[in-house]
Coordinates of C-alpha atoms in Angstrom, one line a residue:
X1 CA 3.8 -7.6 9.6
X2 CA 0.6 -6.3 11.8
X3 CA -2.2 -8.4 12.1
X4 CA -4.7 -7.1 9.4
X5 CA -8.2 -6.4 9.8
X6 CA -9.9 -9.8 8.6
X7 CA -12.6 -7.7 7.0
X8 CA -10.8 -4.5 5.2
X9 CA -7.4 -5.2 4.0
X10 CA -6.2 -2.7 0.9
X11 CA -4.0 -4.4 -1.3
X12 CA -1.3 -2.7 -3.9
X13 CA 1.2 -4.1 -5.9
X14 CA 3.3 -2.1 -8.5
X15 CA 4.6 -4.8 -11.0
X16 CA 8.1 -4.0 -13.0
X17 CA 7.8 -6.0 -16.6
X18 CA 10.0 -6.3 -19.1
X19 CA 13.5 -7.4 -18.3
X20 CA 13.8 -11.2 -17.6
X21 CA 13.7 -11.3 -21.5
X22 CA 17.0 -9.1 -22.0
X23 CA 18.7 -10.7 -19.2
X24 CA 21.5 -13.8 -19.6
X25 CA 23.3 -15.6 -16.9
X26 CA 26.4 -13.0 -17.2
X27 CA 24.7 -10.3 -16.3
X28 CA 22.6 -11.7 -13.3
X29 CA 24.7 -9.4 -11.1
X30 CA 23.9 -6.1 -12.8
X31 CA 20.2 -7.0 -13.4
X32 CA 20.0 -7.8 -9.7
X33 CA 21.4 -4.7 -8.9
X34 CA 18.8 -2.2 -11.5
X35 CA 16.0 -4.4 -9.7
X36 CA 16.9 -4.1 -6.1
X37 CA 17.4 0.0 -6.7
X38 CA 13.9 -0.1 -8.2
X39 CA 12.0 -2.3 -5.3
X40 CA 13.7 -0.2 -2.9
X41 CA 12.6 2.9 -4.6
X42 CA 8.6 2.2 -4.7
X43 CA 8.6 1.2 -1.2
X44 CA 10.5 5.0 -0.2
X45 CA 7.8 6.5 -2.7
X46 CA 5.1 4.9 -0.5
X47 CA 3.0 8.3 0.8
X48 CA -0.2 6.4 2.2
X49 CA 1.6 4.2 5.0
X50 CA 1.6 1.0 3.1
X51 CA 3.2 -2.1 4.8
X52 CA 5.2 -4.1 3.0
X53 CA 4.0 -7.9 2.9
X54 CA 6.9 -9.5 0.9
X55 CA 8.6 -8.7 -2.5
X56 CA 7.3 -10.6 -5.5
X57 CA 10.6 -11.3 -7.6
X58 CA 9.6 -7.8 -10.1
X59 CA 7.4 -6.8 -7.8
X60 CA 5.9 -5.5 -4.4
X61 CA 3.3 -6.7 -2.1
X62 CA 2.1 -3.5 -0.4
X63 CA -0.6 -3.7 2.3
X64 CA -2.9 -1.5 4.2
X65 CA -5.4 -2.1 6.8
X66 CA -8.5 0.1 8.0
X67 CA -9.6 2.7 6.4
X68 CA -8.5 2.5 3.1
X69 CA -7.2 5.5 0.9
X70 CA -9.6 7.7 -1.8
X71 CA -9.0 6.5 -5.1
X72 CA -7.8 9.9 -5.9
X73 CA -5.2 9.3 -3.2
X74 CA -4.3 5.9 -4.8
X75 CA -4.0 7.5 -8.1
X76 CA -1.4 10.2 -6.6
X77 CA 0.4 7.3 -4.7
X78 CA 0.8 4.8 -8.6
X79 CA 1.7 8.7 -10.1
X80 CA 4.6 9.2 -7.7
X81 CA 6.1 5.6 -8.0
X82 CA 5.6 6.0 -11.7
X83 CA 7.4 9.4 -12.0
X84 CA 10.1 7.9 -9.5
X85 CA 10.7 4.6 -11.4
X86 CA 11.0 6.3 -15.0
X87 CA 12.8 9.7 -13.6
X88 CA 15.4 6.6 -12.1
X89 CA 15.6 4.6 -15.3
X90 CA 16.3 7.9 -17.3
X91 CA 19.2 8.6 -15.1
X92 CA 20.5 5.0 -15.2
X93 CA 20.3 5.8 -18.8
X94 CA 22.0 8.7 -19.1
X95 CA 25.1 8.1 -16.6
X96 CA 25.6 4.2 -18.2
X97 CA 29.0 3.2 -19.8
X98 CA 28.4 -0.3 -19.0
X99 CA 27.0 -2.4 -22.6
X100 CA 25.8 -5.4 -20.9
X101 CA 22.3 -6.3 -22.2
X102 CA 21.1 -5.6 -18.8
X103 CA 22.2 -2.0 -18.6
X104 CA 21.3 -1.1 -22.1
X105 CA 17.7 -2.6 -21.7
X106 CA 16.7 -0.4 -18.6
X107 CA 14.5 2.0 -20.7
X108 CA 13.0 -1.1 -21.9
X109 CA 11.5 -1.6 -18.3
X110 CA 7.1 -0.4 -17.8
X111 CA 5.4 -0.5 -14.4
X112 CA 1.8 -1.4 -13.3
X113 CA 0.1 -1.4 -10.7
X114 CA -3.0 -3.2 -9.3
X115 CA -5.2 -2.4 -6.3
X116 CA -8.2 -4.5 -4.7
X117 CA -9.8 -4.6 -1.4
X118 CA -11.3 -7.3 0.6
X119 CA -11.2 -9.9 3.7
X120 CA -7.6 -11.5 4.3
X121 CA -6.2 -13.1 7.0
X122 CA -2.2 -14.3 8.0
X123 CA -0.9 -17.3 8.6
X124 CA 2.1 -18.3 10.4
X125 CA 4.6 -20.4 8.8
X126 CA 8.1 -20.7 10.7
X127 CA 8.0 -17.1 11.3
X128 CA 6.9 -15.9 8.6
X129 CA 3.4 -14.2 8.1
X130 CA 1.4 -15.3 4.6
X131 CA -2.0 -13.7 3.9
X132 CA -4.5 -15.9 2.7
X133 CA -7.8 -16.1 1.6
X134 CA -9.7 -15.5 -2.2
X135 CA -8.6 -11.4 -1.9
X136 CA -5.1 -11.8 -2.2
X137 CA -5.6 -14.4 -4.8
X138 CA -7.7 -11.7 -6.9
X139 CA -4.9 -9.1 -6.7
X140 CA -2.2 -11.6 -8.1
X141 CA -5.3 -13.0 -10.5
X142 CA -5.6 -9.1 -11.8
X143 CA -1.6 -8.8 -12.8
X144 CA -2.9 -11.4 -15.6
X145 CA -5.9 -9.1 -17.3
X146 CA -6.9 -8.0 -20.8
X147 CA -5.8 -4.5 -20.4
X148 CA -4.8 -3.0 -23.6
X149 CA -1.2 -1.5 -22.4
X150 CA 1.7 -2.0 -20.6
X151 CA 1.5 0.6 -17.8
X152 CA -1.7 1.6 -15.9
X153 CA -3.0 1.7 -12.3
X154 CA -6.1 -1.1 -12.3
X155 CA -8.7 -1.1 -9.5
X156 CA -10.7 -3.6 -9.0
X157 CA -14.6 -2.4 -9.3
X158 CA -15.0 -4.4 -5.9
X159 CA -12.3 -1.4 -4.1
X160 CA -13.8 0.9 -6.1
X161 CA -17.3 0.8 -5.0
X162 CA -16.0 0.8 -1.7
X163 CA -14.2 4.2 -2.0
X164 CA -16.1 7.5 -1.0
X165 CA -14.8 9.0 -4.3
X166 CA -15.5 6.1 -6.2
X167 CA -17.9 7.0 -8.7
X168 CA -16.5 10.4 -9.4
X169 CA -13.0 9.7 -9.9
X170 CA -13.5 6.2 -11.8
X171 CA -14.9 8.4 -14.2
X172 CA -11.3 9.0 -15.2
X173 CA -10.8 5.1 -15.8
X174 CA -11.5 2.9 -18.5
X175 CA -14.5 0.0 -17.6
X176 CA -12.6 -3.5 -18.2
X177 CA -13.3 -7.0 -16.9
X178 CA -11.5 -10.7 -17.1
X179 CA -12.2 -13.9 -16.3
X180 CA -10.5 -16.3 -14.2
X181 CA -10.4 -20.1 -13.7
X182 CA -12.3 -20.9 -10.4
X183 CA -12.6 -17.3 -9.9
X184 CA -15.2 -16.2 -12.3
X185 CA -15.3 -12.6 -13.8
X186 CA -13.8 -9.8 -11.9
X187 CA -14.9 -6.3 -13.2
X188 CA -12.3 -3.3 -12.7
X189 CA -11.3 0.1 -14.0
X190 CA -8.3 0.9 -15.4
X191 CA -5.8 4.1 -15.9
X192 CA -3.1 4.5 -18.3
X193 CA -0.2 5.6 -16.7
X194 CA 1.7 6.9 -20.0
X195 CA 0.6 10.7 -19.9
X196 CA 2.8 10.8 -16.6
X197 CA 6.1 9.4 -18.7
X198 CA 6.4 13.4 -19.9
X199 CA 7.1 14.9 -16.1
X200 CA 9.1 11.9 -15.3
X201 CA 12.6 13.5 -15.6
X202 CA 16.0 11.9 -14.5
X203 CA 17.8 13.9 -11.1
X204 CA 20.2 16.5 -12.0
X205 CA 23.9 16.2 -11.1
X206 CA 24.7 18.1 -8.4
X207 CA 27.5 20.3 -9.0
X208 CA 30.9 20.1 -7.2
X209 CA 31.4 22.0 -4.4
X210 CA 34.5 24.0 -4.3
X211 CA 37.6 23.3 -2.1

């Protein structure tokens, strides 16, 4: 992991929900497979050179340092994984013969993601790099939020303020706010991702070639 810049560290992390519920024992191996394609599958959607900090169980840690993206540019990057995750699930769909809950429940599956700015620093810990400090604790905090839907990009007002094209683009985000033990109330804007599920279509089979 590279050492971030204590004072301007961009944190994302798309969040898959939904499965653990229609998952038993049985079919741990299967589930652990659908996951692992997915994880891997955000991080080769990643178009704004995000760094992977760790993956989250359903999710990814993505971090960038410096100058951070436009939130147009952010929107385009949470589009992309979107399109990718639900164009993959389609075709999981569409090729399955297996009946185990885990395989059936795919199209079950939603993604969201969450985005917030702010100091962070790493810590060492047997050779393993851990950011710490309140910003990272606000991005997990915001997974947990009073948005009204299963799959949106939220961005928290503190990155959006920030962002040259702030006040333009998060005019095409709702205004939402929650509050947090010890934290206090963190104000953010949020975007439904749903619209996108239409252009989100599964790979065609690539026809045989002949001998």
């Amino acid at each position: 992991m590279a050492t971030p810049d204590s004072s301007n560290v961009l944190f994302f992390i798309p969040d898959i929900s939904g499965f653990t519920q229609f998952v038993t024992e049985t079919e741990m191996s299967h589930s652990q497979h659908i996951i692992q394609e997915l994880l891997e599958l955000l991080v080769d959607a990643d178009e704004l050179g995000l760094e992977v900090s760790e993956f989250e169980g359903d999710a990814v840690l993505f971090f960038r340092t410096g100058m951070p993206p436009s939130l147009a540019e952010l929107l385009a990057q949470a589009k992309k994984m979107f399109m990718d995750f639900h164009a993959h699930l389609k075709k999981i769909e569409s090729l399955r013969v297996c009946q185990c809950g885990a395989c059936s429940s795919v199209s079950r599956l939603s993604l969201k993601f969450v985005a917030h700015l702010g100091p962070a620093r790493t810590m060492q810990v047997k050779g393993h790099s851990k950011f710490i400090g309140k910003s990272i604790i606000v991005a997990h905090r915001l997974l947990k939020n009073s948005v009204p839907e299963s799959e949106y990009l939220l961005v928290s007002q503190e990155l959006v303020d920030q962002l040259a094209d702030g006040a333009a683009t998060g005019e095409l985000f709702e205004i939402g706010s929650t509050s947090y033990e010890a934290i206090g109330e963190i104000a953010y804007r949020h975007h439904s991702m749903v619209p996108y599920l239409i252009d989100a279509k599964p790979a065609s089979r690539q026809p045989k070639q002949a001998d």
